[in-house]
Short mmCIF file of C-alpha atoms and ligand atoms in Angstrom, two decimals:
data_model
loop_
_atom_site.label_atom_id
_atom_site.label_comp_id
_atom_site.label_asym_id
_atom_site.label_seq_id
_atom_site.Cartn_x
_atom_site.Cartn_y
_atom_site.Cartn_z
CA UNK A 9 156.00 75.04 56.38
CA UNK A 10 153.22 76.60 58.06
CA UNK A 11 154.28 80.24 57.11
CA UNK A 12 155.03 78.91 53.84
CA UNK A 13 151.32 77.57 53.44
CA UNK A 14 150.17 81.00 54.48
CA UNK A 15 151.73 82.39 51.53
CA UNK A 16 150.86 80.05 49.21
CA UNK A 17 147.52 80.04 49.80
CA UNK A 18 147.04 83.48 48.04
CA UNK A 19 148.37 81.95 45.25
CA UNK A 20 147.01 80.49 42.26
CA UNK A 21 148.91 77.87 39.82
CA UNK A 22 147.79 76.74 36.25
CA UNK A 23 149.47 73.46 35.80
CA UNK A 24 149.17 72.03 31.94
CA UNK A 25 149.71 68.53 31.51
CA UNK A 26 148.74 68.07 35.03
CA UNK A 27 147.00 64.66 34.55
CA UNK A 28 150.16 62.72 33.55
CA UNK A 29 152.89 61.30 35.29
CA UNK A 30 155.28 64.24 36.82
CA UNK A 31 152.28 66.77 36.21
CA UNK A 32 149.97 64.85 38.89
CA UNK A 33 152.76 64.36 41.36
CA UNK A 34 153.67 67.79 40.96
CA UNK A 35 149.91 69.00 41.40
CA UNK A 36 149.74 66.88 44.78
CA UNK A 37 152.35 68.57 46.19
CA UNK A 38 151.32 71.83 45.20
CA UNK A 39 148.05 71.04 46.87
CA UNK A 40 149.54 70.10 49.96
CA UNK A 41 151.85 73.17 50.10
CA UNK A 42 148.84 75.29 50.11
CA UNK A 43 148.28 76.59 46.57
CA UNK A 44 145.19 76.59 44.66
CA UNK A 45 145.85 74.48 41.57
CA UNK A 46 143.97 74.20 37.93
CA UNK A 47 145.06 71.86 35.74
CA UNK A 48 144.53 71.82 31.78
CA UNK A 49 145.27 68.77 29.91
CA UNK A 50 143.93 67.17 26.83
CA UNK A 51 144.09 63.34 28.27
CA UNK A 52 145.81 62.35 25.56
CA UNK A 53 148.39 60.41 27.36
CA UNK A 54 146.67 60.22 30.71
CA UNK A 55 143.06 59.96 32.16
CA UNK A 56 140.74 62.33 34.56
CA UNK A 57 140.88 59.23 37.27
CA UNK A 58 144.67 60.62 38.19
CA UNK A 59 143.22 64.30 39.07
CA UNK A 60 140.58 62.37 41.29
CA UNK A 61 143.28 60.33 42.80
CA UNK A 62 145.20 63.35 43.26
CA UNK A 63 142.45 65.36 44.72
CA UNK A 64 141.48 62.72 47.19
CA UNK A 65 145.50 62.29 48.16
CA UNK A 66 145.57 65.88 48.73
CA UNK A 67 142.76 65.39 51.61
CA UNK A 68 141.35 68.35 53.03
CA UNK A 69 143.18 70.51 50.17
CA UNK A 70 141.22 68.68 46.97
CA UNK A 71 138.92 70.99 46.97
CA UNK A 72 141.48 73.55 45.68
CA UNK A 73 142.04 71.85 42.65
CA UNK A 74 139.76 72.00 39.43
CA UNK A 75 140.39 70.93 36.25
CA UNK A 76 139.70 71.60 32.62
CA UNK A 77 140.02 68.96 29.85
CA UNK A 78 141.34 71.22 26.79
CA UNK A 79 144.09 70.99 24.28
CA UNK A 80 146.72 73.92 24.41
CA UNK A 81 146.47 74.23 20.39
CA UNK A 82 142.68 75.56 21.27
CA UNK A 83 143.40 79.07 21.85
CA UNK A 84 139.95 79.77 22.53
CA UNK A 85 139.84 77.27 25.13
CA UNK A 86 142.53 78.55 26.26
CA UNK A 87 141.46 81.98 26.98
CA UNK A 88 138.24 80.75 28.75
CA UNK A 89 140.36 78.85 31.54
CA UNK A 90 141.98 82.41 31.94
CA UNK A 91 138.99 84.25 31.92
CA UNK A 92 137.60 82.29 34.89
CA UNK A 93 140.80 82.28 37.34
CA UNK A 94 143.70 85.08 37.72
CA UNK A 95 146.97 82.85 37.55
CA UNK A 96 150.03 83.67 39.62
CA UNK A 97 152.38 81.35 37.65
CA UNK A 98 151.75 78.55 34.90
CA UNK A 99 154.36 75.33 35.07
CA UNK A 100 154.09 74.11 31.96
CA UNK A 101 154.03 70.01 31.44
CA UNK A 102 152.10 69.30 28.75
CA UNK A 103 153.66 68.26 25.38
CA UNK A 104 154.57 64.93 23.69
CA UNK A 105 157.51 63.09 24.93
CA UNK A 106 158.02 59.92 22.99
CA UNK A 107 161.14 59.81 21.24
CA UNK A 108 160.57 57.19 18.41
CA UNK A 109 157.33 58.58 17.56
CA UNK A 110 158.81 62.18 17.00
CA UNK A 111 160.83 60.72 14.81
CA UNK A 112 158.18 59.08 12.88
CA UNK A 113 155.76 61.92 13.14
CA UNK A 114 157.84 65.10 13.53
CA UNK A 115 155.18 67.58 12.33
CA UNK A 116 152.78 66.22 15.13
CA UNK A 117 155.21 67.00 17.58
CA UNK A 118 156.02 70.29 16.53
CA UNK A 119 152.58 71.50 16.30
CA UNK A 120 151.59 69.75 19.83
CA UNK A 121 154.66 71.14 21.67
CA UNK A 122 155.59 74.42 19.86
CA UNK A 123 152.35 75.73 18.72
CA UNK A 124 150.71 74.85 22.23
CA UNK A 125 153.52 76.57 24.00
CA UNK A 126 153.11 79.92 21.84
CA UNK A 127 149.27 79.80 22.40
CA UNK A 128 149.66 79.69 26.06
CA UNK A 129 152.47 82.03 26.36
CA UNK A 130 150.35 84.58 24.05
CA UNK A 131 147.38 83.92 26.54
CA UNK A 132 149.52 84.11 29.45
CA UNK A 133 150.90 87.90 28.18
CA UNK A 134 147.37 88.92 27.38
CA UNK A 135 146.12 88.45 31.16
CA UNK A 136 149.34 89.71 32.31
CA UNK A 137 150.89 86.00 34.08
CA UNK A 138 154.46 86.12 33.14
CA UNK A 139 155.57 83.87 35.42
CA UNK A 140 156.41 80.01 34.18
CA UNK A 141 158.09 77.00 35.08
CA UNK A 142 158.83 74.87 31.76
CA UNK A 143 159.71 71.34 31.63
CA UNK A 144 162.55 70.79 29.51
CA UNK A 145 164.96 67.62 29.13
CA UNK A 146 168.45 66.39 29.69
CA UNK A 147 168.02 65.44 26.16
CA UNK A 148 169.11 69.00 25.00
CA UNK A 149 172.62 67.82 26.08
CA UNK A 150 172.37 65.41 23.05
CA UNK A 151 175.29 62.82 23.57
CA UNK A 152 177.24 64.82 26.15
CA UNK A 153 181.03 64.97 25.58
CA UNK A 154 181.98 64.87 29.49
CA UNK A 155 179.73 64.33 32.76
CA UNK A 156 178.14 65.78 34.84
CA UNK A 157 176.15 67.85 32.88
CA UNK A 158 176.21 71.44 33.71
CA UNK A 159 173.93 73.90 32.66
CA UNK A 160 176.45 75.40 30.49
CA UNK A 161 177.26 72.77 28.40
CA UNK A 162 176.64 72.82 24.72
CA UNK A 163 173.18 72.16 23.32
CA UNK A 164 172.17 69.89 20.60
CA UNK A 165 169.04 68.23 19.46
CA UNK A 166 169.37 64.67 18.51
CA UNK A 167 165.49 64.01 17.52
CA UNK A 168 162.33 65.77 16.64
CA UNK A 169 161.41 65.43 20.44
CA UNK A 170 164.39 66.86 21.52
CA UNK A 171 164.51 69.59 18.94
CA UNK A 172 160.93 71.11 20.21
CA UNK A 173 162.25 71.20 23.61
CA UNK A 174 165.41 73.17 22.31
CA UNK A 175 163.10 75.29 20.71
CA UNK A 176 160.95 76.06 23.34
CA UNK A 177 163.80 76.79 25.67
CA UNK A 178 165.07 79.45 23.07
CA UNK A 179 161.69 80.93 22.50
CA UNK A 180 161.30 81.37 26.52
CA UNK A 181 164.60 83.20 26.47
CA UNK A 182 163.59 85.85 23.37
CA UNK A 183 160.24 86.73 25.02
CA UNK A 184 161.78 87.27 28.34
CA UNK A 185 164.66 89.26 26.20
CA UNK A 186 162.15 91.06 24.87
CA UNK A 187 159.70 91.78 27.69
CA UNK A 188 162.00 91.55 31.11
CA UNK A 189 158.60 91.29 33.21
CA UNK A 190 158.68 87.39 32.21
CA UNK A 191 160.28 85.20 34.95
CA UNK A 192 161.32 81.86 33.57
CA UNK A 193 162.66 78.78 34.75
CA UNK A 194 163.69 76.23 32.29
CA UNK A 195 163.93 72.86 34.24
CA UNK A 196 166.12 70.39 32.65
CA UNK A 197 164.82 66.60 34.28
CA UNK A 198 166.91 63.75 33.78
CA UNK A 199 165.14 60.56 34.26
CA UNK A 200 162.23 60.54 36.56
CA UNK A 201 160.94 57.38 37.84
CA UNK A 202 159.18 55.81 41.01
CA UNK A 203 155.85 56.78 42.23
CA UNK A 204 154.11 58.43 45.39
CA UNK A 205 154.54 56.51 48.16
CA UNK A 206 151.11 55.56 48.71
CA UNK A 207 150.91 53.28 45.11
CA UNK A 208 147.67 55.71 44.52
CA UNK A 209 149.18 57.83 41.60
CA UNK A 210 151.93 56.67 39.46
CA UNK A 211 153.20 56.33 35.59
CA UNK A 212 150.75 54.84 33.25
CA UNK A 213 152.04 55.20 29.88
CA UNK A 214 149.85 54.41 26.64
CA UNK A 215 151.31 51.30 24.17
CA UNK A 216 154.46 50.05 24.86
CA UNK A 217 156.66 51.85 27.11
CA UNK A 218 159.72 53.70 25.84
CA UNK A 219 161.35 54.13 29.17
CA UNK A 220 163.55 51.99 31.24
CA UNK A 221 161.40 51.53 34.24
CA UNK A 222 157.70 51.34 32.92
CA UNK A 223 158.96 48.55 30.89
CA UNK A 224 160.52 46.88 33.51
CA UNK A 225 157.51 47.17 35.93
CA UNK A 226 155.14 45.56 33.16
CA UNK A 227 157.32 42.64 33.12
CA UNK A 228 157.19 42.32 36.72
CA UNK A 229 153.33 42.22 36.32
CA UNK A 230 153.38 39.79 33.65
CA UNK A 231 152.35 41.94 30.89
CA UNK A 232 155.47 41.94 28.97
CA UNK A 233 158.11 38.59 28.62
CA UNK A 234 161.09 40.29 28.90
CA UNK A 235 163.53 43.35 29.19
CA UNK A 236 165.34 44.01 26.27
CA UNK A 237 168.39 45.67 27.62
CA UNK A 238 169.73 47.61 24.55
CA UNK A 239 173.70 47.38 24.48
CA UNK A 240 176.10 45.76 26.57
CA UNK A 241 179.28 47.18 25.10
CA UNK A 242 179.62 50.45 26.60
CA UNK A 243 182.43 51.46 28.49
CA UNK A 244 180.81 51.57 31.57
CA UNK A 245 180.79 49.33 34.88
CA UNK A 246 178.88 46.67 33.25
CA UNK A 247 178.65 47.48 29.80
CA UNK A 248 175.12 48.88 29.69
CA UNK A 249 173.87 52.72 29.58
CA UNK A 250 174.33 54.87 32.75
CA UNK A 251 171.59 57.76 33.68
CA UNK A 252 170.56 60.19 36.34
CA UNK A 253 167.37 58.39 37.86
CA UNK A 254 165.37 60.80 40.09
CA UNK A 255 162.35 60.17 42.09
CA UNK A 256 159.31 61.57 40.97
CA UNK A 257 158.35 62.89 44.08
CA UNK A 258 161.84 64.84 44.40
CA UNK A 259 161.44 66.34 41.10
CA UNK A 260 158.06 67.30 42.06
CA UNK A 261 159.41 69.08 45.18
CA UNK A 262 161.98 70.88 42.76
CA UNK A 263 159.37 72.63 41.03
CA UNK A 264 157.81 73.89 44.54
CA UNK A 265 161.19 75.16 45.35
CA UNK A 266 161.63 76.76 41.46
CA UNK A 267 158.08 78.04 42.04
CA UNK A 268 159.27 79.62 45.41
CA UNK A 269 162.52 81.21 43.73
CA UNK A 270 160.09 82.84 41.03
CA UNK A 271 157.83 84.39 43.61
CA UNK A 272 160.78 85.64 45.86
CA UNK A 273 163.23 86.89 43.38
CA UNK A 274 162.58 89.94 41.01
CA UNK A 275 165.51 89.68 38.32
CA UNK A 276 164.96 85.95 37.62
CA UNK A 277 165.24 86.52 33.66
CA UNK A 278 164.91 83.21 32.17
CA UNK A 279 166.94 80.91 34.32
CA UNK A 280 167.76 76.88 33.40
CA UNK A 281 168.46 74.29 36.44
CA UNK A 282 169.49 70.47 36.05
CA UNK A 283 166.67 68.53 38.17
CA UNK A 284 168.64 65.15 38.54
CA UNK A 285 170.20 63.24 41.09
CA UNK A 286 173.66 63.58 40.32
CA UNK A 287 174.46 59.74 40.52
CA UNK A 288 174.89 57.64 37.43
CA UNK A 289 172.92 54.21 37.81
CA UNK A 290 173.51 51.57 34.75
CA UNK A 291 170.62 49.45 33.31
CA UNK A 292 171.79 46.24 34.98
CA UNK A 293 171.90 48.12 38.63
CA UNK A 294 168.59 49.41 38.24
CA UNK A 295 167.12 46.11 37.28
CA UNK A 296 168.94 44.52 40.41
CA UNK A 297 167.14 47.22 42.65
CA UNK A 298 163.88 46.61 41.24
CA UNK A 299 164.24 42.88 41.69
CA UNK A 300 165.39 43.42 45.01
CA UNK A 301 162.58 45.80 45.61
CA UNK A 302 159.82 43.68 43.94
CA UNK A 303 161.20 39.57 44.95
CA UNK A 304 160.49 39.39 41.26
CA UNK A 305 162.66 38.14 38.35
CA UNK A 306 163.14 40.37 35.35
CA UNK A 307 163.81 38.00 32.55
CA UNK A 308 166.30 39.60 30.26
CA UNK A 309 167.30 39.99 26.62
CA UNK A 310 170.60 41.30 25.25
CA UNK A 311 170.45 43.01 22.26
CA UNK A 312 172.27 46.00 20.34
CA UNK A 313 172.63 49.44 21.32
CA UNK A 314 169.38 51.77 20.49
CA UNK A 315 170.12 54.27 17.90
CA UNK A 316 170.86 57.48 19.23
CA UNK A 317 171.34 56.39 22.76
CA UNK A 318 174.02 58.19 24.81
CA UNK A 319 176.63 56.02 27.04
CA UNK A 320 176.56 57.76 30.33
CA UNK A 321 174.29 60.84 31.15
CA UNK A 322 173.94 62.26 34.98
CA UNK A 323 173.41 65.80 35.91
CA UNK A 324 175.55 68.41 37.96
CA UNK A 325 173.22 69.38 40.78
CA UNK A 326 175.29 72.06 42.20
CA UNK A 327 173.28 75.11 40.43
CA UNK A 328 170.24 73.78 42.06
CA UNK A 329 171.12 73.12 45.29
CA UNK A 330 172.91 76.43 45.56
CA UNK A 331 170.07 78.85 43.64
CA UNK A 332 167.03 76.65 44.71
CA UNK A 333 168.01 75.32 47.93
CA UNK A 334 166.66 71.98 46.81
CA UNK A 335 168.73 68.73 46.47
CA UNK A 336 167.14 64.88 45.62
CA UNK A 337 166.73 62.95 48.63
CA UNK A 338 165.71 59.48 47.60
CA UNK A 339 168.40 56.71 46.08
CA UNK A 340 167.34 53.86 43.94
CA UNK A 341 165.96 51.52 46.08
CA UNK A 342 163.43 53.99 47.33
CA UNK A 343 162.43 54.44 43.64
CA UNK A 344 162.06 50.92 42.60
CA UNK A 345 159.97 50.22 46.06
CA UNK A 346 157.87 52.90 45.30
CA UNK A 347 157.50 51.90 41.56
CA UNK A 348 156.62 48.43 42.66
CA UNK A 349 154.14 49.57 45.13
CA UNK A 350 152.33 51.47 42.52
CA UNK A 351 152.55 48.49 39.74
CA UNK A 352 151.51 46.16 42.37
CA UNK A 353 148.21 47.97 43.39
CA UNK A 354 147.68 48.89 40.08
CA UNK A 355 149.05 46.60 37.28
CA UNK A 356 146.54 48.09 34.73
CA UNK A 357 147.83 51.63 35.36
CA UNK A 358 144.33 53.73 35.76
CA UNK A 359 142.79 51.22 33.27
CA UNK A 360 141.79 47.57 33.23
CA UNK A 361 143.02 44.81 31.07
CA UNK A 362 139.84 45.45 28.75
CA UNK A 363 140.75 49.38 28.23
CA UNK A 364 145.01 49.37 27.90
CA UNK A 365 146.38 49.51 24.87
P1 NAD B 426 153.27 62.40 30.22
O1 NAD B 426 152.63 62.46 29.03
O2 NAD B 426 152.51 61.65 31.65
O3 NAD B 426 151.88 63.99 30.51
C1 NAD B 426 152.14 65.16 30.05
C2 NAD B 426 150.69 65.38 29.71
O4 NAD B 426 150.20 66.49 28.78
C3 NAD B 426 149.74 64.47 29.45
O5 NAD B 426 148.59 64.35 30.70
C4 NAD B 426 149.29 64.78 28.23
O6 NAD B 426 147.63 64.15 28.10
C5 NAD B 426 149.51 66.19 28.08
N1 NAD B 426 149.19 66.80 26.69
C6 NAD B 426 150.05 66.54 25.96
N2 NAD B 426 149.80 67.59 24.75
C7 NAD B 426 148.81 68.58 25.09
C8 NAD B 426 148.29 69.20 24.31
N3 NAD B 426 148.72 69.70 23.66
N4 NAD B 426 147.10 70.04 25.54
C9 NAD B 426 146.95 69.78 26.45
N5 NAD B 426 147.29 68.64 27.21
C10 NAD B 426 148.44 67.96 26.74
O7 NAD B 426 154.42 63.27 30.63
P2 NAD B 426 155.45 63.18 31.59
O8 NAD B 426 156.60 62.19 31.56
O9 NAD B 426 154.58 63.43 32.99
O10 NAD B 426 156.23 64.34 31.24
C11 NAD B 426 155.94 66.05 31.54
C12 NAD B 426 156.89 66.79 30.71
O11 NAD B 426 157.81 66.51 31.07
C13 NAD B 426 156.68 66.64 29.29
O12 NAD B 426 156.90 67.97 28.58
C14 NAD B 426 158.07 65.85 29.06
O13 NAD B 426 158.26 66.05 27.72
C15 NAD B 426 158.93 66.07 29.95
N6 NAD B 426 160.29 65.33 30.49
C16 NAD B 426 159.58 63.96 30.84
C17 NAD B 426 160.52 63.15 31.21
C18 NAD B 426 160.10 61.86 31.33
O14 NAD B 426 161.05 61.03 31.49
N7 NAD B 426 158.86 61.62 31.77
C19 NAD B 426 161.78 63.69 31.04
C20 NAD B 426 162.19 65.18 30.47
C21 NAD B 426 160.98 65.65 30.47
N1 UDP B 427 167.06 51.26 28.01
C1 UDP B 427 166.96 49.48 27.62
N2 UDP B 427 165.83 48.74 27.49
C2 UDP B 427 164.43 49.62 27.52
C3 UDP B 427 164.39 51.11 27.81
C4 UDP B 427 165.41 51.53 28.20
O1 UDP B 427 167.98 49.15 28.30
O2 UDP B 427 163.46 49.32 27.47
C5 UDP B 427 167.84 51.59 28.37
C6 UDP B 427 168.45 52.39 27.60
O3 UDP B 427 169.35 52.25 26.62
C7 UDP B 427 169.19 53.62 28.33
C8 UDP B 427 168.52 53.40 29.74
O4 UDP B 427 168.03 52.38 29.82
O5 UDP B 427 170.36 53.37 28.76
C9 UDP B 427 167.54 54.30 30.05
O6 UDP B 427 166.71 54.60 28.81
P1 UDP B 427 165.57 55.45 28.81
O7 UDP B 427 164.89 55.48 27.54
O8 UDP B 427 164.50 55.33 30.08
O9 UDP B 427 166.05 57.22 29.12
P2 UDP B 427 166.92 57.92 28.39
O10 UDP B 427 167.56 57.01 27.46
O11 UDP B 427 166.13 59.14 27.52
O12 UDP B 427 167.65 58.64 29.13
#
């Protein structure tokens, strides 16, 4: 570890979207791994408090973190960030991610996610920084015909959010094909849940949560009366949808593994990896695990399937295990324990009832 820290010390990483859920946890792990980190975030779906807490958790490494409040669509602002510091690599989390909103506001999603990424790639080229880790998603598998999903499955987008991920993956591969100096890792996340075990940082979505676990968490603390379970007639063990939940700390460590590989290997090209646990868990199993971890009863309301939802999705993790030397460690019990610890300590996330929407 000390050897790795020595090596990391000379490296400076730009993290876009680093105030957000996955970005904040990954920033912390980078700092603890000895990297210097600059975060750029427009705080559209996050707040600066998250950055302050990351610095606090990082202890003696907290001084290696800088924060720039800026939008990736503002190229001048990006230029400014790159002109004050030389980055060895970029981890690109920044983007809008709500599926329903992307259907209602497709142009906003194309503008934010795609224009933001194009600006980033252009400014990276201008400053000769050509190592990138990008947050893609299992959504690019569409409704997979079989499981587990391997990286070579056919890809398809089922909504504008998914299409932005698919387009960005292709843009990255084209850029790399045109200029082999690029080294790019496309990481397809499955379902990130949980929080840092301290309960000091965690997920704090704005508005009504779209995803299962943030919703469950808000029911547990009394912010919402019940969980709506979408679909009870899937051909799964209990009729509810099955997904691959991965602890956000495991996911963060997957980024460190990907980054190390970028620095250590010469001929990466544009490579894609699934980051999941490789296990499928149903909605009811997840609710039961959360009830056990929290001691809270989650009232349920059963309704029809949510349009566009897949029945069962989980990852093949073989490629990441073999090539990144990374494997998820934590099961759903730990995910739920840490999620509950965060929500019990921060029932209103980083905000208060007065400032929460
Ligand atoms: P998040 O919303 O918590 O974090 C994203 C951050 O990016 C936010 O802090 C937001 O303010 C910032 N941002 C958005 N647009 C920006 C812009 N134009 N300029 C600067 N900052 C901007 O989301 P997250 O869950 O941490 O997700 C991070 C990435 O991982 C996203 O790209 C998301 O699509 C992807 N992803 C997330 C999940 C998931 O379930 N959470 C699954 C698969 C992929
Ligand atoms: N889900 C649910 N109620 C909710 C949110 C989600 O029953 O309020 C279900 C959803 O139908 C799916 C699973 O939980 O089977 C995970 O949904 P999520 O939106 O978190 O992830 P995704 O479907 O994008 O993988």
